Amino acid sequence: MAATNVEQLRHEWAEPGALMTAVATVDHKRIGVRYLITATLFFLLAGLEAVTMRTQLARPNERLLTPEAYDQLFSMHGITMIFLFVTPMLSGFGNYFVPLMVGARDMAFPRLNALSYWVFLASGIFMYSGLLIGSAPDAGWFSYAPLSSTSPGSNLDFYGLGLIFLGISSTAGAVNFIVTIIRLRAPGMSLNRMPLFCWAILATSLSLVFAIPSLTADCLFLELSRKWGYHFFDAAHGGDALLWQHLFWIFGHPDVYIIFLPAVGIVSTIIPVFSRRPMVAYHLVALATMATAFLGFGVWVHHMFAVGLPQITMTVFAAASMVIAIPSGIQVFAWIATLMRGRPVMRTPFLFVVGFIVTFVIGGLSGVMFAVIPFDQQVTDSYFVVAHFHYVLFGGAVFPILAAIHYWLPKISGRMLDERLGAASFWSIFLGFNLTFFPMHIAGLLGMPRRVYTYPSGMGWDALNLLSTIGSYVLAIGILMVVVNVLWSLVRGRPAGNDPWEANTLEWSTTSPPPNYNFATIPVVRSPDPNWDEPQRSDLLLAHGHETVATSELEGELDGVLRMPEESVWPLILAVSLAVFFVGLIASSNTAAWTGIGMIVVSLAGWHLPTARGDERSDPPPAERTGGWWGMVLLIATEATLFAVLLATYFYLRFEPKGAWPPDGLRDPKLLKPLVATLILVASSASIVLSTLAARRGQLVRVRVGLLVTIALGVVFLILQRQIIDASLRAFHPGTDAYGSIFYTLLGLHAAHVVLGVLLAAWAVLRTIRFDRSAVVTVRVVSFYVHFVNVVAAVVFLALYVSPRG
């Protein structure tokens, strides 16, 4: 490539000064590094909490910690490891390497990517601020009701609001990954040539889109119960404490695979490199990855075998829990076959991969044991569960993360880590981990319960707990050795070169560290191992704009050029605005909460102001399916799942044998006004369709008329809905019973979505001021959301007003 074109690329992709870059960068590599550093700091905090707890349990009757302090430490340890370390750490690797692996120059939505990081950071600080004031969550990372819904203080408010806040980051990141992988792959990279790490990130992101709404609904119910007297979990008022567990584990068990799948993607990336041969059964491994994500949604009840569910229910879920071992087994056997057919090279990344396989197999075997109902009931809430959980999650995620650090840090920093220190850290971590957690299996079988801050002597647990504590110190030393090795390599490590491992994926075909634009020319892909093929580049230089290519979903055929946005401070400002809103909620300050809402509106308006480089679409723009179309579809998928959870809750509570539904005196809901309101809102689908058709024909006046009619119909619906709610409040209110709680929650949340639909339609009107192809795409995308809100209106009407008559 000519030197002038390279210089043009450097100019187009150059970032401003250090201060502006620090607050406004949208470079996926910088954001990925920030994720990695921030998640590592949270990991060190979680490790400090764990060592403190193990010191408390080293001897019987120890008094290092009070019961209250221990409860907060073990809760924050679990919350940090699950929500603030493992998933964000793996997202950090995904942020940095997914665009490089697929041959793109950035993520599909760079500003959304920046927002997801800032919200992650703000939500982590939000939850840890509770620990600083002595009000940290203290009911475990699972926070079962009714303990969590009735405990005094703000401890559990930090939990519920913090996880809703963090869910914004997780959802935004998941949508970004999906669109990037589906639409921004290099020419020739069909789905059956995509790196296995990208398959894992895709499966994880799809799981997040459909799992996060269940956790969000659960935390919403928790906060409504705690702050406004709702009764979702109160059996005395028609609620059910098991509702919390169902909703939590509908999220929680897929979350195990959300954590596990990127980790196995790392393993599937590293094993071929150090075995010096392509992955055996590549297509089966990719299929097993997606199957694991899918099956993970069907086994949540195996966490509830001891709560008194019907035997037939437990039997079905026990069978499903055993079936899910099949795709995991396919992956393990494929890894072993690749090792056996290759010529393994024993370097530090490979050592951590081998350690992962050993620990994961042990954890997987004990996991299958939990699918046996009598065994599960015997060891529930014992230290056997703690041992299994850590073998699956620490062994199944942290070992691959450490392998990824040693494998990819040379690409990120351009410098190698020390091999001798790396090997020493591996053995310290491997031995310390097994010494910490394997004795817990025995302690659990001997009857030691989990979540106890001390224990009496003479129970047979003393020596086992002392061994576990010694092991935790050895493990901590190994982690510190990794930190020292990383810091040493950044200062004194020898230069890595572009490809020190002779690897097979595209990230190793560019410089170390990569330039801002990633690739001087867009690569062309012909196999799952493009870096082992003869080099082949396209003639797509894209040197005269801040651009990358868009390709078709299945075959990776060229489908347009995507103009990327420039640096922006609005993602940071929006994250701060959200933080102000959540601080207002936890402080019960209406002023702060409404101030946060106002800041959010201003931030979103600023986000969409025209920039020097234009928006995310070039002129001419790519196909309408690119970017916004996929983003809106995934947003609707998330919101549809949220309403599905709410409606499932409605019928779950309705069919619990706890009396009349609705309560006596409300058995004949008035249909006329709700029916009229629903029909008015549904009619807006017709007006938005007319607006969409007019946009395609270039009829500007009709576009605006259709949008304005849509807005007017939405406003009329909201006025009628307010009257309906006011009339209902004269008969019952949310604090009356569980019926009132779910009734007003459904109506209120749907009304909030109608407000959002009205605002989106108003935004589409503003976009028509400069009526071009991008405005047409905007109208079409907004129409999807309007149709979705209207479908939900019809379903909510049938559930709340028609179904009680059955």
GROMACS .gro file of N, CA and C in nm, residues 533-635:
model
  309
  533ASP      N    1  -0.322  -1.900   0.602
  533ASP     CA    2  -0.334  -1.904   0.457
  533ASP      C    3  -0.232  -1.809   0.395
  534GLU      N    4  -0.219  -1.817   0.263
  534GLU     CA    5  -0.138  -1.718   0.195
  534GLU      C    6  -0.205  -1.582   0.207
  535PRO      N    7  -0.128  -1.477   0.239
  535PRO     CA    8  -0.188  -1.344   0.258
  535PRO      C    9  -0.268  -1.301   0.136
  536GLN      N   10  -0.387  -1.248   0.162
  536GLN     CA   11  -0.472  -1.198   0.053
  536GLN      C   12  -0.547  -1.077   0.105
  537ARG      N   13  -0.530  -0.964   0.039
  537ARG     CA   14  -0.597  -0.842   0.079
  537ARG      C   15  -0.690  -0.797  -0.032
  538SER      N   16  -0.795  -0.728   0.007
  538SER     CA   17  -0.887  -0.672  -0.092
  538SER      C   18  -0.831  -0.540  -0.144
  539ASP      N   19  -0.901  -0.481  -0.238
  539ASP     CA   20  -0.861  -0.349  -0.285
  539ASP      C   21  -0.936  -0.239  -0.210
  540LEU      N   22  -0.994  -0.276  -0.094
  540LEU     CA   23  -1.067  -0.179  -0.013
  540LEU      C   24  -0.969  -0.110   0.081
  541LEU      N   25  -0.913   0.001   0.036
  541LEU     CA   26  -0.820   0.075   0.119
  541LEU      C   27  -0.895   0.159   0.223
  542LEU      N   28  -1.006   0.220   0.181
  542LEU     CA   29  -1.085   0.305   0.270
  542LEU      C   30  -0.995   0.404   0.343
  543ALA      N   31  -0.907   0.468   0.268
  543ALA     CA   32  -0.809   0.558   0.327
  543ALA      C   33  -0.854   0.702   0.330
  544HIS      N   34  -0.973   0.731   0.279
  544HIS     CA   35  -1.017   0.870   0.270
  544HIS      C   36  -1.141   0.895   0.356
  545GLY      N   37  -1.156   0.818   0.461
  545GLY     CA   38  -1.268   0.838   0.552
  545GLY      C   39  -1.254   0.751   0.674
  546HIS      N   40  -1.332   0.785   0.776
  546HIS     CA   41  -1.333   0.710   0.902
  546HIS      C   42  -1.432   0.594   0.883
  547GLU      N   43  -1.389   0.489   0.808
  547GLU     CA   44  -1.484   0.391   0.756
  547GLU      C   45  -1.436   0.247   0.778
  548THR      N   46  -1.534   0.157   0.775
  548THR     CA   47  -1.508   0.013   0.767
  548THR      C   48  -1.615  -0.047   0.676
  549VAL      N   49  -1.602  -0.177   0.646
  549VAL     CA   50  -1.697  -0.239   0.553
  549VAL      C   51  -1.810  -0.306   0.630
  550ALA      N   52  -1.923  -0.320   0.563
  550ALA     CA   53  -2.035  -0.401   0.610
  550ALA      C   54  -2.051  -0.518   0.514
  551THR      N   55  -2.078  -0.636   0.568
  551THR     CA   56  -2.094  -0.756   0.485
  551THR      C   57  -2.225  -0.826   0.520
  552SER      N   58  -2.265  -0.920   0.437
  552SER     CA   59  -2.391  -0.991   0.456
  552SER      C   60  -2.383  -1.083   0.577
  553GLU      N   61  -2.501  -1.115   0.631
  553GLU     CA   62  -2.507  -1.187   0.758
  553GLU      C   63  -2.450  -1.328   0.751
  554LEU      N   64  -2.477  -1.401   0.645
  554LEU     CA   65  -2.439  -1.543   0.639
  554LEU      C   66  -2.307  -1.565   0.565
  555GLU      N   67  -2.296  -1.514   0.446
  555GLU     CA   68  -2.182  -1.548   0.360
  555GLU      C   69  -2.067  -1.449   0.368
  556GLY      N   70  -2.086  -1.337   0.435
  556GLY     CA   71  -1.980  -1.239   0.444
  556GLY      C   72  -1.949  -1.171   0.312
  557GLU      N   73  -2.050  -1.148   0.230
  557GLU     CA   74  -2.030  -1.079   0.103
  557GLU      C   75  -2.040  -0.928   0.124
  558LEU      N   76  -1.958  -0.852   0.054
  558LEU     CA   77  -1.954  -0.708   0.070
  558LEU      C   78  -2.092  -0.647   0.049
  559ASP      N   79  -2.135  -0.561   0.143
  559ASP     CA   80  -2.271  -0.507   0.141
  559ASP      C   81  -2.274  -0.358   0.166
  560GLY      N   82  -2.161  -0.291   0.163
  560GLY     CA   83  -2.162  -0.147   0.183
  560GLY      C   84  -2.043  -0.101   0.264
  561VAL      N   85  -2.040   0.027   0.291
  561VAL     CA   86  -1.934   0.090   0.369
  561VAL      C   87  -1.999   0.166   0.484
  562LEU      N   88  -1.946   0.149   0.603
  562LEU     CA   89  -2.004   0.209   0.723
  562LEU      C   90  -1.913   0.321   0.771
  563ARG      N   91  -1.968   0.442   0.779
  563ARG     CA   92  -1.892   0.555   0.833
  563ARG      C   93  -1.901   0.551   0.985
  564MET      N   94  -1.786   0.556   1.051
  564MET     CA   95  -1.780   0.544   1.196
  564MET      C   96  -1.781   0.683   1.260
  565PRO      N   97  -1.839   0.696   1.379
  565PRO     CA   98  -1.846   0.827   1.446
  565PRO      C   99  -1.712   0.867   1.506
  566GLU      N  100  -1.696   0.996   1.525
  566GLU     CA  101  -1.573   1.046   1.587
  566GLU      C  102  -1.587   1.044   1.739
  567GLU      N  103  -1.484   1.090   1.807
  567GLU     CA  104  -1.483   1.092   1.952
  567GLU      C  105  -1.599   1.176   2.005
  568SER      N  106  -1.649   1.139   2.122
  568SER     CA  107  -1.764   1.209   2.178
  568SER      C  108  -1.762   1.199   2.330
  569VAL      N  109  -1.793   1.311   2.397
  569VAL     CA  110  -1.802   1.311   2.543
  569VAL      C  111  -1.942   1.270   2.589
  570TRP      N  112  -2.038   1.259   2.496
  570TRP     CA  113  -2.175   1.232   2.538
  570TRP      C  114  -2.194   1.095   2.603
  571PRO      N  115  -2.123   0.988   2.563
  571PRO     CA  116  -2.136   0.863   2.640
  571PRO      C  117  -2.100   0.879   2.787
  572LEU      N  118  -1.992   0.952   2.816
  572LEU     CA  119  -1.955   0.976   2.956
  572LEU      C  120  -2.061   1.059   3.026
  573ILE      N  121  -2.110   1.163   2.960
  573ILE     CA  122  -2.212   1.249   3.023
  573ILE      C  123  -2.340   1.170   3.049
  574LEU      N  124  -2.377   1.083   2.955
  574LEU     CA  125  -2.498   1.002   2.975
  574LEU      C  126  -2.479   0.905   3.091
  575ALA      N  127  -2.361   0.845   3.103
  575ALA     CA  128  -2.335   0.754   3.216
  575ALA      C  129  -2.343   0.829   3.349
  576VAL      N  130  -2.287   0.950   3.354
  576VAL     CA  131  -2.296   1.031   3.475
  576VAL      C  132  -2.442   1.066   3.505
  577SER      N  133  -2.519   1.096   3.402
  577SER     CA  134  -2.661   1.128   3.420
  577SER      C  135  -2.736   1.009   3.479
  578LEU      N  136  -2.708   0.891   3.428
  578LEU     CA  137  -2.771   0.770   3.484
  578LEU      C  138  -2.731   0.750   3.629
  579ALA      N  139  -2.603   0.778   3.660
  579ALA     CA  140  -2.556   0.764   3.798
  579ALA      C  141  -2.631   0.860   3.890
  580VAL      N  142  -2.652   0.983   3.845
  580VAL     CA  143  -2.727   1.080   3.925
  580VAL      C  144  -2.869   1.029   3.950
  581PHE      N  145  -2.930   0.972   3.849
  581PHE     CA  146  -3.065   0.917   3.864
  581PHE      C  147  -3.068   0.806   3.969
  582PHE      N  148  -2.974   0.712   3.962
  582PHE     CA  149  -2.975   0.601   4.057
  582PHE      C  150  -2.936   0.646   4.198
  583VAL      N  151  -2.848   0.743   4.209
  583VAL     CA  152  -2.818   0.798   4.341
  583VAL      C  153  -2.944   0.863   4.400
  584GLY      N  154  -3.020   0.933   4.316
  584GLY     CA  155  -3.145   0.991   4.362
  584GLY      C  156  -3.242   0.886   4.413
  585LEU      N  157  -3.248   0.772   4.343
  585LEU     CA  158  -3.338   0.665   4.387
  585LEU      C  159  -3.295   0.607   4.521
  586ILE      N  160  -3.165   0.580   4.536
  586ILE     CA  161  -3.122   0.517   4.661
  586ILE      C  162  -3.128   0.613   4.779
  587ALA      N  163  -3.115   0.744   4.749
  587ALA     CA  164  -3.124   0.844   4.855
  587ALA      C  165  -3.269   0.889   4.878
  588SER      N  166  -3.362   0.830   4.801
  588SER     CA  167  -3.504   0.870   4.809
  588SER      C  168  -3.520   1.019   4.788
  589SER      N  169  -3.442   1.072   4.695
  589SER     CA  170  -3.446   1.215   4.664
  589SER      C  171  -3.512   1.234   4.528
  590ASN      N  172  -3.635   1.282   4.528
  590ASN     CA  173  -3.703   1.307   4.401
  590ASN      C  174  -3.632   1.414   4.319
  591THR      N  175  -3.573   1.512   4.388
  591THR     CA  176  -3.502   1.618   4.317
  591THR      C  177  -3.385   1.562   4.238
  592ALA      N  178  -3.305   1.477   4.303
  592ALA     CA  179  -3.189   1.419   4.235
  592ALA      C  180  -3.234   1.326   4.123
  593ALA      N  181  -3.340   1.246   4.147
  593ALA     CA  182  -3.385   1.152   4.044
  593ALA      C  183  -3.435   1.227   3.922
  594TRP      N  184  -3.516   1.332   3.941
  594TRP     CA  185  -3.566   1.408   3.827
  594TRP      C  186  -3.455   1.488   3.759
  595THR      N  187  -3.358   1.532   3.838
  595THR     CA  188  -3.241   1.597   3.777
  595THR      C  189  -3.168   1.499   3.686
  596GLY      N  190  -3.153   1.375   3.733
  596GLY     CA  191  -3.090   1.273   3.651
  596GLY      C  192  -3.166   1.248   3.523
  597ILE      N  193  -3.299   1.243   3.532
  597ILE     CA  194  -3.380   1.222   3.412
  597ILE      C  195  -3.362   1.338   3.314
  598GLY      N  196  -3.361   1.460   3.364
  598GLY     CA  197  -3.338   1.574   3.277
  598GLY      C  198  -3.202   1.568   3.211
  599MET      N  199  -3.100   1.530   3.287
  599MET     CA  200  -2.966   1.517   3.230
  599MET      C  201  -2.961   1.407   3.124
  600ILE      N  202  -3.036   1.299   3.147
  600ILE     CA  203  -3.040   1.190   3.049
  600ILE      C  204  -3.098   1.240   2.916
  601VAL      N  205  -3.208   1.316   2.924
  601VAL     CA  206  -3.271   1.368   2.802
  601VAL      C  207  -3.175   1.460   2.728
  602VAL      N  208  -3.107   1.549   2.801
  602VAL     CA  209  -3.011   1.640   2.738
  602VAL      C  210  -2.896   1.561   2.676
  603SER      N  211  -2.849   1.458   2.746
  603SER     CA  212  -2.738   1.377   2.695
  603SER      C  213  -2.776   1.306   2.567
  604LEU      N  214  -2.896   1.250   2.563
  604LEU     CA  215  -2.940   1.181   2.442
  604LEU      C  216  -2.956   1.278   2.325
  605ALA      N  217  -3.003   1.400   2.355
  605ALA     CA  218  -3.014   1.500   2.248
  605ALA      C  219  -2.876   1.537   2.196
  606GLY      N  220  -2.782   1.559   2.287
  606GLY     CA  221  -2.647   1.592   2.246
  606GLY      C  222  -2.580   1.480   2.169
  607TRP      N  223  -2.611   1.357   2.208
  607TRP     CA  224  -2.556   1.238   2.140
  607TRP      C  225  -2.586   1.242   1.992
  608HIS      N  226  -2.704   1.288   1.955
  608HIS     CA  227  -2.748   1.282   1.816
  608HIS      C  228  -2.729   1.413   1.740
  609LEU      N  229  -2.654   1.505   1.798
  609LEU     CA  230  -2.621   1.626   1.722
  609LEU      C  231  -2.530   1.590   1.606
  610PRO      N  232  -2.541   1.658   1.493
  610PRO     CA  233  -2.451   1.631   1.380
  610PRO      C  234  -2.307   1.657   1.421
  611THR      N  235  -2.215   1.577   1.365
  611THR     CA  236  -2.073   1.592   1.394
  611THR      C  237  -1.998   1.624   1.266
  612ALA      N  238  -1.871   1.659   1.283
  612ALA     CA  239  -1.790   1.697   1.167
  612ALA      C  240  -1.780   1.585   1.066
  613ARG      N  241  -1.777   1.462   1.116
  613ARG     CA  242  -1.762   1.349   1.025
  613ARG      C  243  -1.895   1.287   0.989
  614GLY      N  244  -2.005   1.342   1.036
  614GLY     CA  245  -2.135   1.284   1.004
  614GLY      C  246  -2.170   1.174   1.101
  615ASP      N  247  -2.276   1.103   1.070
  615ASP     CA  248  -2.321   0.997   1.158
  615ASP      C  249  -2.259   0.865   1.117
  616GLU      N  250  -2.318   0.755   1.165
  616GLU     CA  251  -2.257   0.625   1.146
  616GLU      C  252  -2.281   0.569   1.006
  617ARG      N  253  -2.350   0.643   0.920
  617ARG     CA  254  -2.374   0.593   0.785
  617ARG      C  255  -2.304   0.683   0.684
  618SER      N  256  -2.244   0.624   0.585
  618SER     CA  257  -2.177   0.702   0.482
  618SER      C  258  -2.279   0.752   0.380
  619ASP      N  259  -2.233   0.829   0.284
  619ASP     CA  260  -2.321   0.878   0.179
  619ASP      C  261  -2.260   0.836   0.044
  620PRO      N  262  -2.315   0.739  -0.028
  620PRO     CA  263  -2.442   0.672   0.000
  620PRO      C  264  -2.432   0.575   0.118
  621PRO      N  265  -2.544   0.556   0.190
  621PRO     CA  266  -2.541   0.469   0.308
  621PRO      C  267  -2.541   0.323   0.270
  622PRO      N  268  -2.505   0.235   0.364
  622PRO     CA  269  -2.513   0.092   0.339
  622PRO      C  270  -2.658   0.044   0.339
  623ALA      N  271  -2.676  -0.085   0.324
  623ALA     CA  272  -2.811  -0.142   0.324
  623ALA      C  273  -2.882  -0.107   0.454
  624GLU      N  274  -3.016  -0.097   0.450
  624GLU     CA  275  -3.093  -0.057   0.567
  624GLU      C  276  -3.077  -0.154   0.683
  625ARG      N  277  -3.038  -0.278   0.653
  625ARG     CA  278  -3.024  -0.376   0.761
  625ARG      C  279  -2.906  -0.345   0.851
  626THR      N  280  -2.812  -0.264   0.805
  626THR     CA  281  -2.690  -0.239   0.881
  626THR      C  282  -2.718  -0.155   1.004
  627GLY      N  283  -2.649  -0.183   1.111
  627GLY     CA  284  -2.645  -0.096   1.228
  627GLY      C  285  -2.778  -0.078   1.295
  628GLY      N  286  -2.846   0.033   1.263
  628GLY     CA  287  -2.966   0.070   1.335
  628GLY      C  288  -3.075  -0.034   1.329
  629TRP      N  289  -3.094  -0.098   1.212
  629TRP     CA  290  -3.197  -0.200   1.199
  629TRP      C  291  -3.173  -0.314   1.297
  630TRP      N  292  -3.051  -0.369   1.295
  630TRP     CA  293  -3.017  -0.477   1.387
  630TRP      C  294  -3.023  -0.431   1.531
  631GLY      N  295  -2.976  -0.310   1.557
  631GLY     CA  296  -2.979  -0.259   1.694
  631GLY      C  297  -3.121  -0.251   1.747
  632MET      N  298  -3.214  -0.201   1.665
  632MET     CA  299  -3.353  -0.189   1.710
  632MET      C  300  -3.416  -0.327   1.729
  633VAL      N  301  -3.387  -0.420   1.639
  633VAL     CA  302  -3.441  -0.556   1.654
  633VAL      C  303  -3.396  -0.616   1.786
  634LEU      N  304  -3.269  -0.598   1.821
  634LEU     CA  305  -3.218  -0.656   1.945
  634LEU      C  306  -3.272  -0.583   2.067
  635LEU      N  307  -3.291  -0.451   2.057
  635LEU     CA  308  -3.355  -0.378   2.166
  635LEU      C  309  -3.496  -0.429   2.188
   0.00000   0.00000   0.00000
